[in-house]
mmCIF file of C-alpha atoms in Angstrom:
data_model
loop_
_atom_site.group_PDB
_atom_site.id
_atom_site.type_symbol
_atom_site.label_atom_id
_atom_site.label_comp_id
_atom_site.label_asym_id
_atom_site.label_seq_id
_atom_site.Cartn_x
_atom_site.Cartn_y
_atom_site.Cartn_z
ATOM 1 C CA MET A 143 87.882 123.541 63.467
ATOM 2 C CA THR A 144 91.121 123.338 65.451
ATOM 3 C CA THR A 145 93.908 121.416 63.700
ATOM 4 C CA SER A 146 96.398 119.171 65.495
ATOM 5 C CA THR A 147 99.118 121.732 64.741
ATOM 6 C CA GLU A 148 97.073 124.480 66.370
ATOM 7 C CA GLU A 149 96.459 122.251 69.411
ATOM 8 C CA GLU A 150 100.200 121.606 69.729
ATOM 9 C CA ASN A 151 100.886 125.359 69.624
ATOM 10 C CA MET A 152 98.287 126.187 72.313
ATOM 11 C CA PRO A 153 99.967 127.096 75.619
ATOM 12 C CA ASP A 154 99.515 124.744 78.558
ATOM 13 C CA LEU A 155 96.658 125.986 80.678
ATOM 14 C CA SER A 156 97.841 127.603 83.866
ATOM 15 C CA ILE A 157 96.926 130.410 86.203
ATOM 16 C CA ASP A 158 99.347 132.662 84.301
ATOM 17 C CA VAL A 159 97.596 131.967 80.995
ATOM 18 C CA VAL A 160 94.240 132.892 82.551
ATOM 19 C CA ALA A 161 95.698 136.028 84.148
ATOM 20 C CA LYS A 162 97.155 137.199 80.808
ATOM 21 C CA ALA A 163 93.907 136.512 78.937
ATOM 22 C CA ALA A 164 91.845 138.314 81.588
ATOM 23 C CA GLY A 165 94.273 141.211 81.881
ATOM 24 C CA VAL A 166 94.744 140.818 85.638
ATOM 25 C CA HIS A 167 97.497 139.749 88.001
ATOM 26 C CA ARG A 168 97.864 135.998 88.689
ATOM 27 C CA SER A 169 97.121 136.583 92.404
ATOM 28 C CA THR A 170 93.736 138.022 91.445
ATOM 29 C CA VAL A 171 92.950 134.853 89.507
ATOM 30 C CA SER A 172 94.016 132.769 92.499
ATOM 31 C CA ARG A 173 91.754 134.726 94.841
ATOM 32 C CA ALA A 174 88.846 134.508 92.401
ATOM 33 C CA PHE A 175 88.965 130.716 92.769
ATOM 34 C CA SER A 176 90.088 130.249 96.364
ATOM 35 C CA ARG A 177 88.691 133.341 98.113
ATOM 36 C CA PRO A 178 85.971 134.735 95.843
ATOM 37 C CA GLU A 179 84.721 137.091 98.554
ATOM 38 C CA ALA A 180 88.057 138.929 98.355
ATOM 39 C CA VAL A 181 87.548 139.897 94.688
ATOM 40 C CA LYS A 182 85.055 142.424 93.325
ATOM 41 C CA SER A 183 82.085 140.623 91.820
ATOM 42 C CA GLU A 184 82.571 142.177 88.370
ATOM 43 C CA THR A 185 86.246 141.178 88.291
ATOM 44 C CA ARG A 186 85.519 137.692 89.603
ATOM 45 C CA GLU A 187 82.795 137.054 87.033
ATOM 46 C CA HIS A 188 85.103 138.292 84.250
ATOM 47 C CA ILE A 189 87.902 135.953 85.377
ATOM 48 C CA LEU A 190 85.562 132.984 85.625
ATOM 49 C CA ARG A 191 84.188 133.625 82.151
ATOM 50 C CA VAL A 192 87.705 133.810 80.720
ATOM 51 C CA ALA A 193 88.744 130.662 82.590
ATOM 52 C CA GLU A 194 85.662 128.798 81.396
ATOM 53 C CA GLY A 195 86.351 129.855 77.834
ATOM 54 C CA LEU A 196 89.878 128.506 78.099
ATOM 55 C CA GLY A 197 88.710 125.308 79.797
ATOM 56 C CA TYR A 198 90.708 126.085 82.917
ATOM 57 C CA THR A 199 89.855 124.986 86.442
ATOM 58 C CA MET A 200 92.024 125.479 89.499
ATOM 59 C CA SER A 201 92.842 122.258 91.297
ATOM 60 C CA PRO A 202 92.321 122.464 95.068
ATOM 61 C CA LEU A 203 95.017 119.810 95.475
ATOM 62 C CA ALA A 204 97.440 121.881 93.420
ATOM 63 C CA GLN A 205 96.693 124.841 95.664
ATOM 64 C CA ALA A 206 97.374 122.689 98.714
ATOM 65 C CA LEU A 207 100.708 121.486 97.366
ATOM 66 C CA ARG A 208 101.807 125.023 96.558
ATOM 67 C CA ARG A 209 100.693 126.613 99.828
ATOM 68 C CA LYS A 210 101.391 123.577 102.019
ATOM 69 C CA THR A 211 97.948 123.981 103.527
ATOM 70 C CA SER A 212 94.457 123.160 102.320
ATOM 71 C CA THR A 213 90.779 123.383 103.160
ATOM 72 C CA PHE A 214 90.322 119.599 103.137
ATOM 73 C CA ILE A 215 88.998 118.243 106.451
ATOM 74 C CA PRO A 216 88.952 114.436 106.799
ATOM 75 C CA LEU A 217 86.139 112.957 108.878
ATOM 76 C CA ILE A 218 87.246 109.424 109.750
ATOM 77 C CA VAL A 219 84.336 107.131 110.655
ATOM 78 C CA PRO A 220 84.124 103.353 111.028
ATOM 79 C CA ASP A 221 80.857 102.626 109.263
ATOM 80 C CA ILE A 222 78.685 104.797 107.049
ATOM 81 C CA THR A 223 75.826 102.264 107.169
ATOM 82 C CA ASN A 224 75.223 103.253 110.787
ATOM 83 C CA PRO A 225 72.796 106.214 110.666
ATOM 84 C CA PHE A 226 74.621 107.888 113.565
ATOM 85 C CA PHE A 227 77.734 108.379 111.447
ATOM 86 C CA ALA A 228 75.641 109.321 108.417
ATOM 87 C CA GLU A 229 73.861 112.034 110.408
ATOM 88 C CA LEU A 230 77.170 113.200 111.870
ATOM 89 C CA ALA A 231 78.698 113.443 108.381
ATOM 90 C CA LYS A 232 75.713 115.436 107.123
ATOM 91 C CA ALA A 233 75.902 117.877 110.037
ATOM 92 C CA MET A 234 79.662 118.265 109.739
ATOM 93 C CA THR A 235 79.473 118.861 105.994
ATOM 94 C CA GLN A 236 77.324 121.925 106.663
ATOM 95 C CA ALA A 237 79.546 123.057 109.545
ATOM 96 C CA ALA A 238 82.635 122.706 107.336
ATOM 97 C CA ASP A 239 81.004 124.557 104.432
ATOM 98 C CA ASP A 240 80.042 127.421 106.742
ATOM 99 C CA ARG A 241 83.722 127.854 107.638
ATOM 100 C CA GLY A 242 85.125 127.507 104.139
ATOM 101 C CA TYR A 243 86.338 123.905 104.459
ATOM 102 C CA GLN A 244 85.665 120.851 102.300
ATOM 103 C CA LEU A 245 84.765 117.732 104.272
ATOM 104 C CA LEU A 246 86.243 114.435 103.085
ATOM 105 C CA LEU A 247 84.450 111.341 104.362
ATOM 106 C CA CYS A 248 86.881 108.518 105.197
ATOM 107 C CA VAL A 249 85.405 105.106 106.098
ATOM 108 C CA THR A 250 87.642 102.565 107.848
ATOM 109 C CA ASN A 251 85.241 99.634 108.287
ATOM 110 C CA GLY A 252 86.993 99.131 111.620
ATOM 111 C CA ASP A 253 90.390 98.485 109.994
ATOM 112 C CA PRO A 254 93.272 100.256 111.856
ATOM 113 C CA ALA A 255 95.418 100.055 108.716
ATOM 114 C CA LYS A 256 92.892 102.193 106.880
ATOM 115 C CA THR A 257 93.048 104.763 109.659
ATOM 116 C CA ASP A 258 96.825 104.912 109.189
ATOM 117 C CA GLY A 259 96.247 105.335 105.466
ATOM 118 C CA TYR A 260 93.945 108.274 106.035
ATOM 119 C CA PHE A 261 96.479 109.888 108.358
ATOM 120 C CA THR A 262 99.052 109.539 105.568
ATOM 121 C CA ALA A 263 96.609 111.179 103.175
ATOM 122 C CA MET A 264 96.117 114.023 105.658
ATOM 123 C CA GLN A 265 99.830 114.709 105.451
ATOM 124 C CA ALA A 266 99.890 114.553 101.650
ATOM 125 C CA MET A 267 96.951 116.955 101.345
ATOM 126 C CA TYR A 268 98.224 119.310 104.060
ATOM 127 C CA ALA A 269 94.916 119.014 105.909
ATOM 128 C CA PRO A 270 94.825 121.610 108.710
ATOM 129 C CA PHE A 271 93.174 119.069 111.012
ATOM 130 C CA GLY A 272 90.964 115.982 111.008
ATOM 131 C CA ILE A 273 88.030 114.630 112.986
ATOM 132 C CA VAL A 274 87.944 111.028 114.214
ATOM 133 C CA ALA A 275 84.648 109.421 115.204
ATOM 134 C CA PRO A 276 85.763 105.912 116.139
ATOM 135 C CA SER A 277 83.951 102.641 116.689
ATOM 136 C CA THR A 278 86.914 101.286 118.646
ATOM 137 C CA LYS A 279 89.072 102.925 121.276
ATOM 138 C CA VAL A 280 91.115 105.668 119.723
ATOM 139 C CA ASP A 281 94.658 104.629 118.841
ATOM 140 C CA SER A 282 96.622 107.476 120.420
ATOM 141 C CA GLU A 283 99.881 105.863 119.341
ATOM 142 C CA ALA A 284 98.831 106.073 115.684
ATOM 143 C CA MET A 285 98.150 109.780 116.051
ATOM 144 C CA LYS A 286 101.526 110.303 117.704
ATOM 145 C CA ARG A 287 103.251 108.239 115.033
ATOM 146 C CA PHE A 288 101.857 110.554 112.384
ATOM 147 C CA ALA A 289 102.400 113.650 114.545
ATOM 148 C CA PHE A 290 98.687 114.385 114.560
ATOM 149 C CA GLY A 291 98.146 114.689 118.293
ATOM 150 C CA HIS A 292 97.877 118.435 117.745
ATOM 151 C CA LYS A 293 95.788 118.201 114.562
ATOM 152 C CA VAL A 294 93.005 115.781 115.476
ATOM 153 C CA VAL A 295 89.765 116.150 117.404
ATOM 154 C CA VAL A 296 88.069 112.985 118.631
ATOM 155 C CA ILE A 297 84.318 112.554 118.984
ATOM 156 C CA ASP A 298 84.629 110.225 121.959
ATOM 157 C CA ARG A 299 86.932 110.013 124.956
ATOM 158 C CA VAL A 300 90.678 109.346 124.648
ATOM 159 C CA GLU A 301 91.964 107.300 127.547
ATOM 160 C CA GLY A 302 95.243 108.409 129.075
ATOM 161 C CA ASP A 303 95.906 111.251 126.632
ATOM 162 C CA ALA A 304 94.567 114.668 127.590
ATOM 163 C CA SER A 305 96.474 116.332 124.739
ATOM 164 C CA VAL A 306 93.803 115.423 122.170
ATOM 165 C CA PRO A 307 90.698 117.657 122.084
ATOM 166 C CA THR A 308 87.483 115.699 122.526
ATOM 167 C CA VAL A 309 83.757 116.209 122.333
ATOM 168 C CA THR A 310 81.344 113.628 123.674
ATOM 169 C CA VAL A 311 78.032 113.244 125.446
ATOM 170 C CA ASP A 312 77.570 112.581 129.153
ATOM 171 C CA SER A 313 76.778 108.860 128.908
ATOM 172 C CA ARG A 314 76.184 108.465 132.626
ATOM 173 C CA GLN A 315 73.608 111.221 132.616
ATOM 174 C CA GLY A 316 71.982 109.642 129.563
ATOM 175 C CA ILE A 317 71.606 106.287 131.296
ATOM 176 C CA THR A 318 70.321 108.094 134.394
ATOM 177 C CA ILE A 319 67.655 109.785 132.271
ATOM 178 C CA ALA A 320 66.647 106.459 130.717
ATOM 179 C CA LEU A 321 66.391 104.717 134.088
ATOM 180 C CA ASP A 322 64.471 107.600 135.639
ATOM 181 C CA HIS A 323 61.991 107.588 132.759
ATOM 182 C CA LEU A 324 61.361 103.851 133.007
ATOM 183 C CA ARG A 325 61.105 103.879 136.786
ATOM 184 C CA GLY A 326 58.720 106.801 136.573
ATOM 185 C CA LEU A 327 56.471 104.605 134.426
ATOM 186 C CA GLY A 328 56.549 101.938 137.147
ATOM 187 C CA HIS A 329 59.274 99.579 135.899
ATOM 188 C CA THR A 330 61.460 97.980 138.560
ATOM 189 C CA SER A 331 63.049 95.218 136.452
ATOM 190 C CA ILE A 332 65.084 96.828 133.680
ATOM 191 C CA GLY A 333 67.445 94.954 131.358
ATOM 192 C CA TYR A 334 70.339 96.244 129.274
ATOM 193 C CA VAL A 335 71.794 95.389 125.854
ATOM 194 C CA SER A 336 75.198 96.746 124.822
ATOM 195 C CA GLY A 337 76.352 96.390 121.227
ATOM 196 C CA ILE A 338 78.784 99.285 120.620
ATOM 197 C CA ALA A 339 82.111 97.842 119.549
ATOM 198 C CA GLY A 340 84.892 98.611 121.994
ATOM 199 C CA THR A 341 84.409 102.338 122.460
ATOM 200 C CA HIS A 342 84.925 104.279 125.659
ATOM 201 C CA THR A 343 81.326 105.373 125.202
ATOM 202 C CA ALA A 344 80.158 101.751 125.271
ATOM 203 C CA GLN A 345 82.031 101.069 128.489
ATOM 204 C CA ASP A 346 80.786 104.294 130.073
ATOM 205 C CA ARG A 347 77.159 103.402 129.357
ATOM 206 C CA MET A 348 77.509 99.838 130.582
ATOM 207 C CA ASP A 349 79.276 100.946 133.765
ATOM 208 C CA ALA A 350 76.625 103.596 134.386
ATOM 209 C CA TYR A 351 73.813 101.052 134.021
ATOM 210 C CA LEU A 352 75.469 98.563 136.389
ATOM 211 C CA GLN A 353 76.355 101.162 139.013
ATOM 212 C CA LEU A 354 73.075 103.071 138.946
ATOM 213 C CA THR A 355 70.990 99.892 139.073
ATOM 214 C CA ALA A 356 72.987 98.593 142.039
ATOM 215 C CA LEU A 357 72.776 101.943 143.853
ATOM 216 C CA SER A 358 68.990 101.877 143.575
ATOM 217 C CA GLY A 359 68.855 98.437 145.147
ATOM 218 C CA GLY A 360 67.913 96.720 141.902
ATOM 219 C CA THR A 361 69.485 93.728 140.186
ATOM 220 C CA PRO A 362 71.323 94.420 136.916
ATOM 221 C CA ILE A 363 70.085 92.275 134.030
ATOM 222 C CA VAL A 364 72.540 92.327 131.131
ATOM 223 C CA LEU A 365 70.755 90.608 128.261
ATOM 224 C CA ASP A 366 73.802 90.887 126.003
ATOM 225 C CA SER A 367 77.149 92.641 126.331
ATOM 226 C CA GLY A 368 78.385 91.890 122.824
ATOM 227 C CA SER A 369 80.248 94.376 120.645
ATOM 228 C CA ASP A 370 78.168 94.266 117.455
ATOM 229 C CA LEU A 371 74.707 95.134 116.229
ATOM 230 C CA ASP A 372 73.654 91.476 116.461
ATOM 231 C CA ALA A 373 73.653 92.037 120.218
ATOM 232 C CA GLY A 374 70.102 93.327 119.783
ATOM 233 C CA THR A 375 68.895 90.019 118.369
ATOM 234 C CA ARG A 376 70.837 88.001 120.945
ATOM 235 C CA GLY A 377 69.457 90.211 123.719
ATOM 236 C CA ALA A 378 65.905 89.566 122.506
ATOM 237 C CA GLU A 379 66.542 85.802 122.438
ATOM 238 C CA HIS A 380 67.929 85.938 125.982
ATOM 239 C CA PHE A 381 64.823 87.858 127.061
ATOM 240 C CA LEU A 382 62.541 85.173 125.602
ATOM 241 C CA GLN A 383 64.388 82.397 127.436
ATOM 242 C CA MET A 384 63.961 83.987 130.876
ATOM 243 C CA ASP A 385 61.313 82.796 133.323
ATOM 244 C CA ASN A 386 60.934 86.316 134.700
ATOM 245 C CA PRO A 387 62.142 88.684 131.997
ATOM 246 C CA PRO A 388 62.518 92.419 132.679
ATOM 247 C CA THR A 389 59.576 94.642 131.867
ATOM 248 C CA ALA A 390 61.806 97.220 130.163
ATOM 249 C CA ILE A 391 65.055 97.211 128.159
ATOM 250 C CA ILE A 392 67.674 99.921 127.674
ATOM 251 C CA ALA A 393 69.683 99.564 124.462
ATOM 252 C CA ALA A 394 73.137 101.156 124.260
ATOM 253 C CA ASN A 395 72.230 102.811 120.955
ATOM 254 C CA ASP A 396 69.261 103.241 118.657
ATOM 255 C CA MET A 397 70.391 100.640 116.126
ATOM 256 C CA VAL A 398 70.500 97.995 118.837
ATOM 257 C CA ALA A 399 67.092 99.139 120.066
ATOM 258 C CA PHE A 400 65.675 98.697 116.552
ATOM 259 C CA ALA A 401 67.102 95.170 116.433
ATOM 260 C CA VAL A 402 65.632 94.318 119.845
ATOM 261 C CA ILE A 403 62.162 95.548 118.865
ATOM 262 C CA SER A 404 62.248 93.750 115.492
ATOM 263 C CA ALA A 405 63.408 90.447 117.004
ATOM 264 C CA LEU A 406 60.809 90.589 119.769
ATOM 265 C CA GLY A 407 58.050 91.456 117.293
ATOM 266 C CA GLN A 408 58.921 88.452 115.118
ATOM 267 C CA ARG A 409 58.355 86.256 118.180
ATOM 268 C CA GLY A 410 55.056 87.817 119.148
ATOM 269 C CA VAL A 411 56.311 90.101 121.922
ATOM 270 C CA ARG A 412 54.712 93.534 121.659
ATOM 271 C CA VAL A 413 56.484 96.836 122.356
ATOM 272 C CA PRO A 414 55.526 98.620 124.570
ATOM 273 C CA GLU A 415 52.533 96.479 125.658
ATOM 274 C CA ASP A 416 54.668 93.508 126.769
ATOM 275 C CA VAL A 417 58.026 95.219 127.261
ATOM 276 C CA SER A 418 59.238 98.807 126.933
ATOM 277 C CA VAL A 419 62.391 99.589 124.939
ATOM 278 C CA ILE A 420 64.473 102.771 125.040
ATOM 279 C CA GLY A 421 67.473 103.619 122.833
ATOM 280 C CA PHE A 422 70.378 106.056 122.980
ATOM 281 C CA ASP A 423 71.317 108.382 120.066
ATOM 282 C CA GLY A 424 68.245 110.255 118.909
ATOM 283 C CA LEU A 425 68.486 109.189 115.271
ATOM 284 C CA ALA A 426 65.933 110.723 112.911
ATOM 285 C CA LEU A 427 64.937 107.199 111.885
ATOM 286 C CA GLY A 428 63.612 106.578 115.398
ATOM 287 C CA ALA A 429 60.641 108.884 114.847
ATOM 288 C CA ARG A 430 59.550 106.785 111.832
ATOM 289 C CA PHE A 431 60.116 103.380 113.407
ATOM 290 C CA ASN A 432 57.187 101.191 114.494
ATOM 291 C CA PRO A 433 56.631 101.899 117.279
ATOM 292 C CA PRO A 434 58.380 105.304 117.323
ATOM 293 C CA LEU A 435 61.442 104.894 119.514
ATOM 294 C CA THR A 436 61.807 106.547 122.896
ATOM 295 C CA THR A 437 65.473 107.467 123.089
ATOM 296 C CA VAL A 438 68.156 109.504 124.811
ATOM 297 C CA ARG A 439 69.128 112.097 122.219
ATOM 298 C CA GLN A 440 72.722 113.079 121.528
ATOM 299 C CA PRO A 441 73.080 116.563 119.977
ATOM 300 C CA ILE A 442 74.718 115.176 116.829
ATOM 301 C CA ALA A 443 74.772 118.480 114.936
ATOM 302 C CA ASP A 444 76.335 120.248 117.916
ATOM 303 C CA MET A 445 78.996 117.537 118.237
ATOM 304 C CA GLY A 446 80.173 118.069 114.669
ATOM 305 C CA ASP A 447 80.108 121.855 114.902
ATOM 306 C CA ILE A 448 81.990 121.916 118.198
ATOM 307 C CA ALA A 449 84.593 119.439 116.926
ATOM 308 C CA ILE A 450 85.566 121.864 114.160
ATOM 309 C CA GLU A 451 85.600 124.771 116.623
ATOM 310 C CA LEU A 452 87.962 122.856 118.936
ATOM 311 C CA ALA A 453 90.297 122.061 116.034
ATOM 312 C CA GLU A 454 90.393 125.679 114.885
ATOM 313 C CA LYS A 455 90.994 126.899 118.428
ATOM 314 C CA GLN A 456 93.874 124.482 118.928
ATOM 315 C CA ASN A 457 95.428 125.617 115.633
ATOM 316 C CA ILE A 458 95.234 129.253 116.735
ATOM 317 C CA ASP A 459 96.419 129.148 120.330
ATOM 318 C CA GLY A 460 97.358 125.531 121.090
ATOM 319 C CA SER A 461 94.555 125.082 123.608
ATOM 320 C CA VAL A 462 93.089 121.633 124.240
ATOM 321 C CA ASP A 463 89.459 121.465 125.343
ATOM 322 C CA HIS A 464 87.294 118.538 126.363
ATOM 323 C CA ILE A 465 83.606 119.247 125.850
ATOM 324 C CA VAL A 466 80.912 117.075 127.413
ATOM 325 C CA LEU A 467 77.417 117.711 126.052
ATOM 326 C CA GLU A 468 74.135 117.093 127.829
ATOM 327 C CA PRO A 469 71.738 114.425 126.487
ATOM 328 C CA GLN A 470 67.981 114.874 126.235
ATOM 329 C CA LEU A 471 65.091 112.415 126.571
ATOM 330 C CA LEU A 472 62.753 112.020 123.586
ATOM 331 C CA VAL A 473 59.612 110.213 124.710
ATOM 332 C CA ARG A 474 57.809 108.333 121.959
ATOM 333 C CA GLY A 475 55.744 105.203 121.601
ATOM 334 C CA SER A 476 58.147 102.395 122.573
ATOM 335 C CA THR A 477 57.786 102.929 126.333
ATOM 336 C CA SER A 478 54.779 102.718 128.634
ATOM 337 C CA GLY A 479 53.929 101.395 132.086
ATOM 338 C CA PRO A 480 54.384 97.664 132.794
ATOM 339 C CA ARG A 481 51.480 95.259 132.328
ATOM 340 C CA LYS A 482 49.341 94.782 135.407
#
């Protein structure tokens, strides 16, 4: 049994205490915790056993403060309840782990003040870079204010600031694919529901729908252009009020498509028998929805992986790249030819 006097005489645990007990240099202890691959397995296991016996653990934050750099990578997202951001976080966690980083998930709930707070935390933790996946247009001024223009990659487009690396999906091509699919099934009257709050992506998709529909000689039918997920329900209500509703609907994202299908089903409108619905995202949930959702797939895993690559590249040579990925059509059960 250890007495209080013995406890008072025990040295404060530190890397030096572990090094002395293990009979190695303090730098070897440091590497055993921070870069285990750089230490022989026998030596590393010996150090870890000694450290465990002493009750010592090395704090990653302490390492960051000492070195003025860390392996912490903030991923700033607006809403973790949206499966798109959840899937992105999952993919980026693996991509970060593969490169020796630790991903920190930061949720803003659409509050710009929280974004500022996370930028402050990036500074305090000496994060080498961060990834922003916004639900509203990226605040370039905030990044400049915190001197992070050279340390942030954005998963979206940044208007008027080419100095920030970006990775996004070709929204116009995605809408083209959706329209081509529906027209190929025989639909000539195709509606659209927005529902992505304020992003460049939202505007790109809406503009593409309006322009491509007009170019084909059709009449655009915007069932709802709101900036929230309730747009799906409002779009369905608008559809039901029309004398000649469209025979197909494009939703700006999968979550809106789910809302459209659910609202229509509650009112006796069948998908795809009465109206076809197509989404945009390619969420895993879409394959298990009823009916399974036809959607334009974004390569979510690739987006996260490439975002980290762009950040690392900018850190090394200062280069700024803007990557636009190609979408892909996933045909499932929510689309078919129009009723005769």
